[in-house]
Short mmCIF file of C-alpha atoms in Angstrom, two decimals:
data_model
loop_
_atom_site.label_atom_id
_atom_site.label_comp_id
_atom_site.label_asym_id
_atom_site.label_seq_id
_atom_site.Cartn_x
_atom_site.Cartn_y
_atom_site.Cartn_z
CA UNK A 2 76.30 163.47 125.03
CA UNK A 3 77.00 161.05 127.79
CA UNK A 4 73.51 159.29 126.86
CA UNK A 5 75.01 159.24 123.25
CA UNK A 6 77.58 157.54 123.83
CA UNK A 7 76.25 155.35 125.74
CA UNK A 8 73.86 154.30 123.28
CA UNK A 9 76.44 154.29 120.22
CA UNK A 10 78.31 151.34 122.06
CA UNK A 11 75.52 149.52 122.98
CA UNK A 12 74.23 149.67 119.07
CA UNK A 13 78.06 148.52 118.65
CA UNK A 14 77.83 145.49 120.80
CA UNK A 15 74.62 144.60 119.73
CA UNK A 16 75.87 144.84 115.85
CA UNK A 17 73.43 147.29 114.34
CA UNK A 18 76.09 149.56 113.00
CA UNK A 19 79.31 147.66 113.52
CA UNK A 20 81.72 148.59 110.90
CA UNK A 21 83.29 146.19 107.89
CA UNK A 22 86.16 145.55 109.59
CA UNK A 23 85.09 145.17 113.55
CA UNK A 24 82.01 142.71 111.87
CA UNK A 25 84.90 140.24 110.26
CA UNK A 26 86.79 140.35 113.55
CA UNK A 27 83.49 138.45 115.06
CA UNK A 28 83.65 136.05 111.95
CA UNK A 29 87.21 135.97 112.04
CA UNK A 30 87.41 136.98 108.72
CA UNK A 31 89.74 139.89 109.12
CA UNK A 32 93.32 138.41 108.11
CA UNK A 33 91.69 138.92 104.53
CA UNK A 34 92.54 141.99 104.17
CA UNK A 35 95.68 141.40 103.30
CA UNK A 36 95.65 140.59 99.72
CA UNK A 37 98.20 138.53 100.07
CA UNK A 38 97.14 136.38 102.78
CA UNK A 39 94.06 136.50 100.92
CA UNK A 40 94.79 135.21 97.36
CA UNK A 41 96.57 132.97 99.24
CA UNK A 42 93.50 131.27 101.18
CA UNK A 43 91.06 131.61 97.79
CA UNK A 44 93.62 129.78 96.04
CA UNK A 45 94.05 127.23 98.32
CA UNK A 46 90.54 126.49 99.04
CA UNK A 47 89.54 125.95 95.59
CA UNK A 48 92.91 123.68 94.87
CA UNK A 49 92.08 121.41 98.12
CA UNK A 50 88.29 121.08 97.14
CA UNK A 51 89.90 119.11 94.18
CA UNK A 52 92.59 117.44 96.12
CA UNK A 53 89.30 115.90 98.73
CA UNK A 54 87.43 114.74 95.28
CA UNK A 55 90.26 112.65 94.11
CA UNK A 56 90.53 111.09 97.19
CA UNK A 57 87.26 110.43 97.96
CA UNK A 58 87.05 109.26 94.53
CA UNK A 59 90.48 106.82 94.74
CA UNK A 60 89.26 105.90 97.93
CA UNK A 61 86.64 104.42 97.10
CA UNK A 62 87.91 103.32 93.36
CA UNK A 63 90.65 101.17 95.23
CA UNK A 64 87.82 99.34 97.50
CA UNK A 65 85.49 98.52 94.77
CA UNK A 66 88.89 96.98 93.20
CA UNK A 67 90.07 94.96 96.51
CA UNK A 68 87.46 94.97 98.76
CA UNK A 69 90.24 95.07 100.98
CA UNK A 70 90.67 97.67 104.55
CA UNK A 71 93.81 96.60 104.54
CA UNK A 72 95.06 98.44 100.96
CA UNK A 73 93.52 101.49 102.04
CA UNK A 74 95.80 101.76 104.64
CA UNK A 75 97.90 100.56 102.55
CA UNK A 76 97.51 103.27 99.76
CA UNK A 77 97.05 105.71 102.67
CA UNK A 78 100.78 105.02 103.69
CA UNK A 79 102.15 106.23 100.35
CA UNK A 80 100.32 109.19 100.54
CA UNK A 81 102.07 109.89 103.54
CA UNK A 82 105.10 108.49 103.54
CA UNK A 83 106.87 111.20 101.89
CA UNK A 84 106.04 113.27 104.99
CA UNK A 85 107.72 111.36 107.24
CA UNK A 86 110.90 110.69 105.21
CA UNK A 87 110.71 113.58 103.65
CA UNK A 88 109.74 116.26 105.43
CA UNK A 89 112.20 117.49 107.40
CA UNK A 90 114.89 117.88 104.21
CA UNK A 91 111.47 119.56 103.04
CA UNK A 92 112.07 121.76 105.86
CA UNK A 93 115.71 122.65 105.40
CA UNK A 94 114.71 123.68 101.53
CA UNK A 95 112.07 125.95 102.85
CA UNK A 96 114.49 127.53 104.70
CA UNK A 97 116.25 128.35 101.27
CA UNK A 98 114.42 128.81 99.04
CA UNK A 99 111.63 131.32 97.37
CA UNK A 100 108.42 129.42 99.29
CA UNK A 101 106.53 130.99 96.62
CA UNK A 102 107.84 130.14 93.51
CA UNK A 103 108.19 126.66 95.53
CA UNK A 104 104.85 126.56 95.83
CA UNK A 105 104.34 127.18 92.07
CA UNK A 106 106.50 123.88 91.28
CA UNK A 107 105.40 121.91 93.89
CA UNK A 108 101.49 122.71 92.58
CA UNK A 109 102.20 122.22 88.74
CA UNK A 110 103.53 118.50 89.53
CA UNK A 111 100.44 117.61 91.39
CA UNK A 112 98.33 118.79 88.75
CA UNK A 113 100.26 116.86 86.04
CA UNK A 114 99.95 113.36 88.34
CA UNK A 115 95.72 113.99 88.86
CA UNK A 116 96.62 114.02 84.61
CA UNK A 117 98.26 111.36 84.21
CA UNK A 118 95.82 109.11 86.97
CA UNK A 119 92.50 110.68 85.18
CA UNK A 120 94.14 109.25 81.74
CA UNK A 121 94.89 105.63 83.44
CA UNK A 122 90.81 105.48 84.76
CA UNK A 123 89.82 106.79 81.22
CA UNK A 124 91.13 104.56 79.12
CA UNK A 125 90.38 101.60 81.38
CA UNK A 126 94.36 100.97 82.83
CA UNK A 127 94.81 102.07 86.03
CA UNK A 128 95.65 99.34 88.31
CA UNK A 129 96.43 99.06 91.59
CA UNK A 130 100.09 99.38 91.97
CA UNK A 131 99.80 102.17 89.69
CA UNK A 132 97.62 103.69 91.59
CA UNK A 133 99.88 103.41 94.44
CA UNK A 134 102.84 105.10 92.39
CA UNK A 135 100.98 107.97 91.73
CA UNK A 136 100.02 108.51 95.27
CA UNK A 137 104.07 108.33 96.03
CA UNK A 138 103.96 111.15 93.51
CA UNK A 139 101.43 113.28 95.13
CA UNK A 140 103.18 112.22 98.39
CA UNK A 141 106.50 113.97 97.67
CA UNK A 142 104.77 117.44 95.57
CA UNK A 143 102.57 117.75 98.98
CA UNK A 144 105.24 116.69 101.46
CA UNK A 145 106.97 120.56 100.08
CA UNK A 146 103.46 121.82 99.19
CA UNK A 147 102.27 122.15 102.84
CA UNK A 148 105.57 122.72 104.66
CA UNK A 149 105.95 126.14 102.04
CA UNK A 150 102.65 127.23 102.87
CA UNK A 151 102.52 126.80 105.93
CA UNK A 152 105.34 128.89 106.81
CA UNK A 153 104.79 131.51 104.38
CA UNK A 154 101.80 132.41 106.37
CA UNK A 155 103.98 134.41 108.64
CA UNK A 156 105.32 136.25 105.86
CA UNK A 157 101.43 137.72 104.74
CA UNK A 158 100.04 138.64 108.15
CA UNK A 159 101.28 141.54 110.96
CA UNK A 160 102.21 139.01 113.92
CA UNK A 161 99.49 140.07 116.49
CA UNK A 162 97.58 138.00 114.02
CA UNK A 163 99.19 135.22 113.16
CA UNK A 164 97.07 132.84 115.40
CA UNK A 165 94.05 134.27 113.50
CA UNK A 166 96.07 133.90 110.66
CA UNK A 167 96.84 130.53 111.25
CA UNK A 168 93.17 129.23 111.90
CA UNK A 169 91.81 131.21 109.32
CA UNK A 170 93.67 128.66 107.34
CA UNK A 171 91.95 125.61 108.81
CA UNK A 172 88.58 127.15 108.82
CA UNK A 173 89.62 127.02 104.92
CA UNK A 174 90.48 123.81 105.03
CA UNK A 175 87.47 122.86 106.87
CA UNK A 176 85.70 124.27 104.62
CA UNK A 177 87.26 122.10 101.82
CA UNK A 178 86.57 119.49 103.96
CA UNK A 179 82.83 120.06 103.51
CA UNK A 180 83.13 121.03 99.12
CA UNK A 181 85.15 118.01 98.63
CA UNK A 182 83.18 115.26 99.62
CA UNK A 183 79.72 116.90 99.57
CA UNK A 184 80.91 117.51 95.76
CA UNK A 185 82.19 114.03 95.39
CA UNK A 186 79.48 112.37 96.55
CA UNK A 187 77.41 114.02 94.02
CA UNK A 188 80.30 113.89 90.76
CA UNK A 189 81.27 110.06 91.72
CA UNK A 190 77.24 109.20 91.19
CA UNK A 191 77.18 111.19 88.59
CA UNK A 192 80.54 111.74 86.23
CA UNK A 193 82.50 108.83 88.24
CA UNK A 194 86.38 108.94 89.34
CA UNK A 195 87.16 110.04 86.10
CA UNK A 196 85.12 113.30 86.09
CA UNK A 197 86.62 113.39 90.19
CA UNK A 198 90.03 113.23 88.19
CA UNK A 199 89.26 116.12 85.69
CA UNK A 200 87.58 118.67 88.72
CA UNK A 201 90.90 118.07 90.44
CA UNK A 202 93.32 118.93 87.81
CA UNK A 203 91.16 121.90 86.01
CA UNK A 204 91.36 123.10 90.38
CA UNK A 205 95.15 123.46 90.42
CA UNK A 206 94.58 126.31 88.47
CA UNK A 207 92.95 127.99 91.24
CA UNK A 208 96.59 127.79 93.37
CA UNK A 209 98.45 128.91 90.62
CA UNK A 210 97.16 131.63 89.35
CA UNK A 211 96.72 132.79 93.61
CA UNK A 212 100.57 132.74 93.71
CA UNK A 213 101.27 134.39 90.72
CA UNK A 214 99.34 137.33 91.63
CA UNK A 215 101.12 137.05 94.83
CA UNK A 216 103.23 141.29 96.00
CA UNK A 217 105.41 139.15 98.18
CA UNK A 218 108.48 138.51 97.53
CA UNK A 219 111.44 137.35 99.71
CA UNK A 220 114.08 139.52 101.18
CA UNK A 221 117.23 138.65 100.49
CA UNK A 222 119.00 136.74 103.25
CA UNK A 223 123.00 136.03 103.42
CA UNK A 224 122.75 132.61 105.66
CA UNK A 225 125.59 130.43 105.54
CA UNK A 226 124.23 127.00 103.36
CA UNK A 227 125.69 124.20 105.68
CA UNK A 228 125.37 120.67 104.14
CA UNK A 229 121.81 119.29 105.15
CA UNK A 230 122.51 116.77 107.67
CA UNK A 231 124.00 119.90 110.36
CA UNK A 232 120.66 121.75 109.45
CA UNK A 233 118.70 119.11 110.23
CA UNK A 234 120.34 118.00 112.91
CA UNK A 235 120.26 122.14 114.05
CA UNK A 236 116.22 121.79 113.67
CA UNK A 237 116.41 118.73 116.24
CA UNK A 238 117.98 120.89 118.19
CA UNK A 239 116.29 123.46 118.48
CA UNK A 240 112.89 121.70 119.05
CA UNK A 241 114.61 119.70 122.15
CA UNK A 242 115.69 122.90 123.66
CA UNK A 243 112.07 124.71 124.13
CA UNK A 244 109.60 123.00 125.65
CA UNK A 245 107.31 125.37 123.83
CA UNK A 246 107.84 123.06 120.90
CA UNK A 247 108.78 119.63 121.70
CA UNK A 248 105.46 119.48 123.36
CA UNK A 249 102.48 119.99 120.85
CA UNK A 250 104.94 118.36 118.08
CA UNK A 251 104.55 114.93 120.20
CA UNK A 252 101.33 115.22 120.84
CA UNK A 253 100.53 115.84 117.02
CA UNK A 254 102.25 112.77 116.64
CA UNK A 255 100.76 110.72 118.76
CA UNK A 256 97.38 111.82 117.67
CA UNK A 257 98.24 111.52 113.61
CA UNK A 258 99.49 107.57 114.29
CA UNK A 259 96.93 106.58 116.20
CA UNK A 260 93.85 108.47 116.36
CA UNK A 261 93.48 110.37 112.96
CA UNK A 262 93.63 107.50 110.49
CA UNK A 263 90.18 106.40 111.56
CA UNK A 264 89.54 108.57 108.03
CA UNK A 265 90.25 106.11 105.70
CA UNK A 266 87.95 103.11 107.31
CA UNK A 267 84.96 105.87 106.28
CA UNK A 268 84.36 103.45 103.13
CA UNK A 269 84.48 100.58 105.58
CA UNK A 270 82.05 102.07 108.32
CA UNK A 271 79.33 103.08 105.58
CA UNK A 272 79.37 99.64 103.40
CA UNK A 273 79.41 97.11 106.52
CA UNK A 274 78.35 98.76 110.20
CA UNK A 275 76.12 101.46 108.94
CA UNK A 276 74.99 100.03 105.50
CA UNK A 277 75.02 102.51 103.65
CA UNK A 278 76.12 104.40 99.78
CA UNK A 279 78.21 106.98 98.33
CA UNK A 280 75.56 109.87 99.15
CA UNK A 281 75.84 108.72 103.61
CA UNK A 282 79.58 108.25 102.38
CA UNK A 283 79.55 111.76 101.36
CA UNK A 284 77.80 113.14 103.97
CA UNK A 285 80.58 111.57 106.65
CA UNK A 286 83.39 112.55 104.72
CA UNK A 287 81.95 116.15 105.27
CA UNK A 288 80.53 115.91 109.15
CA UNK A 289 84.27 116.57 110.38
CA UNK A 290 84.69 119.43 108.03
CA UNK A 291 81.98 120.83 109.31
CA UNK A 292 82.77 120.51 112.82
CA UNK A 293 86.18 121.63 112.10
CA UNK A 294 85.08 124.61 110.16
CA UNK A 295 83.04 126.09 112.81
CA UNK A 296 85.72 125.92 115.65
CA UNK A 297 88.06 127.05 113.34
CA UNK A 298 85.65 130.46 112.65
CA UNK A 299 85.30 131.12 116.78
CA UNK A 300 89.28 129.85 116.98
CA UNK A 301 89.85 133.06 114.39
CA UNK A 302 87.18 135.65 115.76
CA UNK A 303 89.14 134.93 119.79
CA UNK A 304 92.16 135.48 117.85
CA UNK A 305 95.53 135.39 120.42
CA UNK A 306 94.57 134.31 124.24
CA UNK A 307 95.98 132.52 126.98
CA UNK A 308 96.20 128.89 128.20
CA UNK A 309 97.18 127.25 124.69
CA UNK A 310 98.71 123.65 126.53
CA UNK A 311 95.41 123.23 128.93
CA UNK A 312 93.04 123.96 125.14
CA UNK A 313 95.82 121.67 123.57
CA UNK A 314 95.08 118.73 125.75
CA UNK A 315 91.12 119.72 126.76
CA UNK A 316 90.78 119.11 122.36
CA UNK A 317 92.50 115.61 122.87
CA UNK A 318 90.64 114.49 125.22
CA UNK A 319 87.31 115.64 123.63
CA UNK A 320 88.93 113.95 120.26
CA UNK A 321 89.27 110.78 121.87
CA UNK A 322 85.50 110.58 123.21
CA UNK A 323 83.70 111.86 120.15
CA UNK A 324 85.90 109.36 118.24
CA UNK A 325 84.74 106.83 120.74
CA UNK A 326 81.19 107.68 120.87
CA UNK A 327 81.81 107.14 116.70
CA UNK A 328 83.43 103.64 116.61
CA UNK A 329 80.40 102.55 119.00
CA UNK A 330 77.15 104.19 117.15
CA UNK A 331 74.85 102.01 114.48
CA UNK A 332 73.10 105.22 113.67
CA UNK A 333 73.89 107.15 110.94
CA UNK A 334 72.90 110.67 112.58
CA UNK A 335 75.34 109.95 115.83
CA UNK A 336 78.01 108.66 113.75
CA UNK A 337 77.68 111.91 111.41
CA UNK A 338 77.71 113.95 115.03
CA UNK A 339 80.02 112.51 116.67
CA UNK A 340 82.39 112.89 113.46
CA UNK A 341 81.54 116.69 113.60
CA UNK A 342 83.22 117.24 117.81
CA UNK A 343 85.81 114.88 116.02
CA UNK A 344 86.53 117.34 113.49
CA UNK A 345 86.12 120.62 116.17
CA UNK A 346 88.44 118.84 118.25
CA UNK A 347 91.23 118.18 116.07
CA UNK A 348 90.97 121.38 114.49
CA UNK A 349 90.87 123.27 118.21
CA UNK A 350 94.07 120.97 118.94
CA UNK A 351 96.22 121.27 115.51
CA UNK A 352 95.68 125.67 115.14
CA UNK A 353 96.69 125.70 119.05
CA UNK A 354 99.84 123.63 118.55
CA UNK A 355 101.01 125.09 115.23
CA UNK A 356 100.09 128.63 116.20
CA UNK A 357 102.33 128.17 119.33
CA UNK A 358 104.72 126.33 117.28
CA UNK A 359 105.19 129.74 115.12
CA UNK A 360 104.95 132.23 118.45
CA UNK A 361 107.95 130.00 119.38
CA UNK A 362 110.63 130.32 117.16
CA UNK A 363 112.47 132.87 114.92
CA UNK A 364 111.82 132.60 110.97
CA UNK A 365 115.11 131.47 110.31
CA UNK A 366 114.54 128.47 111.69
CA UNK A 367 110.79 128.17 110.67
CA UNK A 368 110.97 126.06 107.88
CA UNK A 369 112.28 123.23 109.79
CA UNK A 370 110.77 123.40 112.90
CA UNK A 371 107.28 123.65 111.21
CA UNK A 372 108.13 120.29 108.61
CA UNK A 373 109.14 118.83 112.33
CA UNK A 374 105.59 119.67 113.05
CA UNK A 375 104.04 118.80 110.23
CA UNK A 376 105.90 115.23 110.17
CA UNK A 377 103.06 113.85 111.55
CA UNK A 378 101.30 113.51 108.80
CA UNK A 379 103.58 111.09 107.56
CA UNK A 380 103.04 109.11 111.46
CA UNK A 381 99.89 109.30 109.91
CA UNK A 382 100.69 107.31 107.26
CA UNK A 383 101.48 104.51 109.35
CA UNK A 384 98.39 104.71 111.92
CA UNK A 385 96.39 104.23 108.00
CA UNK A 386 98.32 101.09 107.84
CA UNK A 387 98.25 99.60 111.01
CA UNK A 388 94.24 100.29 111.97
CA UNK A 389 93.36 98.50 107.97
CA UNK A 390 95.06 95.87 109.38
CA UNK A 391 93.63 95.26 112.57
CA UNK A 392 89.96 96.85 110.73
CA UNK A 393 91.02 93.11 109.13
CA UNK A 394 91.19 91.50 111.39
CA UNK A 395 88.72 92.62 114.43
CA UNK A 396 86.71 94.60 112.25
CA UNK A 397 86.85 98.49 112.86
CA UNK A 398 84.95 99.13 115.58
CA UNK A 399 88.00 97.91 117.40
CA UNK A 400 90.60 99.49 115.64
CA UNK A 401 89.53 102.62 116.21
CA UNK A 402 88.80 102.22 119.81
CA UNK A 403 91.92 101.32 119.84
CA UNK A 404 93.57 104.08 118.09
CA UNK A 405 91.60 106.89 120.14
CA UNK A 406 92.72 104.80 123.63
CA UNK A 407 96.05 104.34 122.36
CA UNK A 408 96.35 108.29 121.49
CA UNK A 409 94.55 108.77 125.30
CA UNK A 410 97.28 106.93 127.06
CA UNK A 411 99.98 108.52 124.98
CA UNK A 412 99.37 112.15 125.50
CA UNK A 413 98.84 111.99 129.20
CA UNK A 414 102.34 110.47 129.75
CA UNK A 415 103.20 113.33 127.47
CA UNK A 416 101.83 115.83 129.96
CA UNK A 417 103.63 113.94 133.07
CA UNK A 418 107.08 114.07 131.34
CA UNK A 419 106.81 117.89 130.40
CA UNK A 420 105.04 118.56 134.04
CA UNK A 421 108.17 116.42 135.49
CA UNK A 422 111.17 118.14 133.44
CA UNK A 423 109.74 121.73 134.97
CA UNK A 424 109.34 120.44 138.59
CA UNK A 425 112.38 119.27 138.27
CA UNK A 426 114.33 122.44 136.48
CA UNK A 427 112.74 124.08 139.33
CA UNK A 428 114.58 122.74 141.82
CA UNK A 429 117.46 122.63 139.99
CA UNK A 430 117.13 126.55 140.56
CA UNK A 431 116.51 126.28 143.65
#
């Protein structure tokens, strides 16, 4: 009987007789067997694809209206500023309320914003100032939505599958980076900006339907509610005392503020550097998503692995290398490869850092800690602003190179400080 068992084992290793569950684990999809997580995942993919179609159309509209990279940066600043100003407060709210109901409210508000945007474009009344106002409204809704969605994931998957769930959630977001820009590039040329906005408004029905179909309900807690200021201060102290939290959070801040704002300059690279059109612009938007999707499926399939801190720093170094290659490229195909590398590295970094924070935090503090982590999106708004100004003054290549190399210096500084603090703690124990 031993030979037959050996044959079965080899056959399974070869993938010929893998069960559906084993096959899904190889692909990093095993967490989708949890019904409520699958609903959240699928609804988010549909809705976020529409968001990216709108974002692409909005950036193209702003650049066509103004011809200014600085105003493109200002638009990104207005979208992400609420995440910086209200992000931590949003964490307190998420720790207090039903996260599923909060998602229903925020997604409904975002859908209404898209409908109003569409109406103004169709009636030819849209102005740059109105775009900024609508962008601020969307930023407020997205601030609460982002924190609530991330903190809901640990409630929908078992602790042993948390890293896979976070990675698969990232894979879904990265899939939308391919679907959204690719669809947007086609629609922008066929139905224009108004058609893209209409599609986004309809896409919200996907996430709203998924949230209504979920069976998960929060447990009734008896946590004493204190003033928001006190709860925020407690969340900050909680992070400061745990190196497993403050290191990935600070690195995420550096990446967001200095490196990732390059995406707002893609219309400039497409037109002024690569001399391409709207189709190639869509490819450039999709390339980071493609790289990130491939990397996220690998991370989800591998599951929890040791050496998370090391992976964070390696991923940042790879991201900076990809950005430098993109900034210096004159060839479309080379630019697309570099952007795919950037997307893959950013996904590995962000998934590893976020999963590490989830594993190091108690659920009673989860909303505040994750909201502090997600303040990096708000810092990205400052990145879009100052990179836009640098781009207008010295060109897009200089702006992206400056941001990428600054990110590398800041990340190295955080690593040195963390190591010095660990050494100091060991010496004090002696």
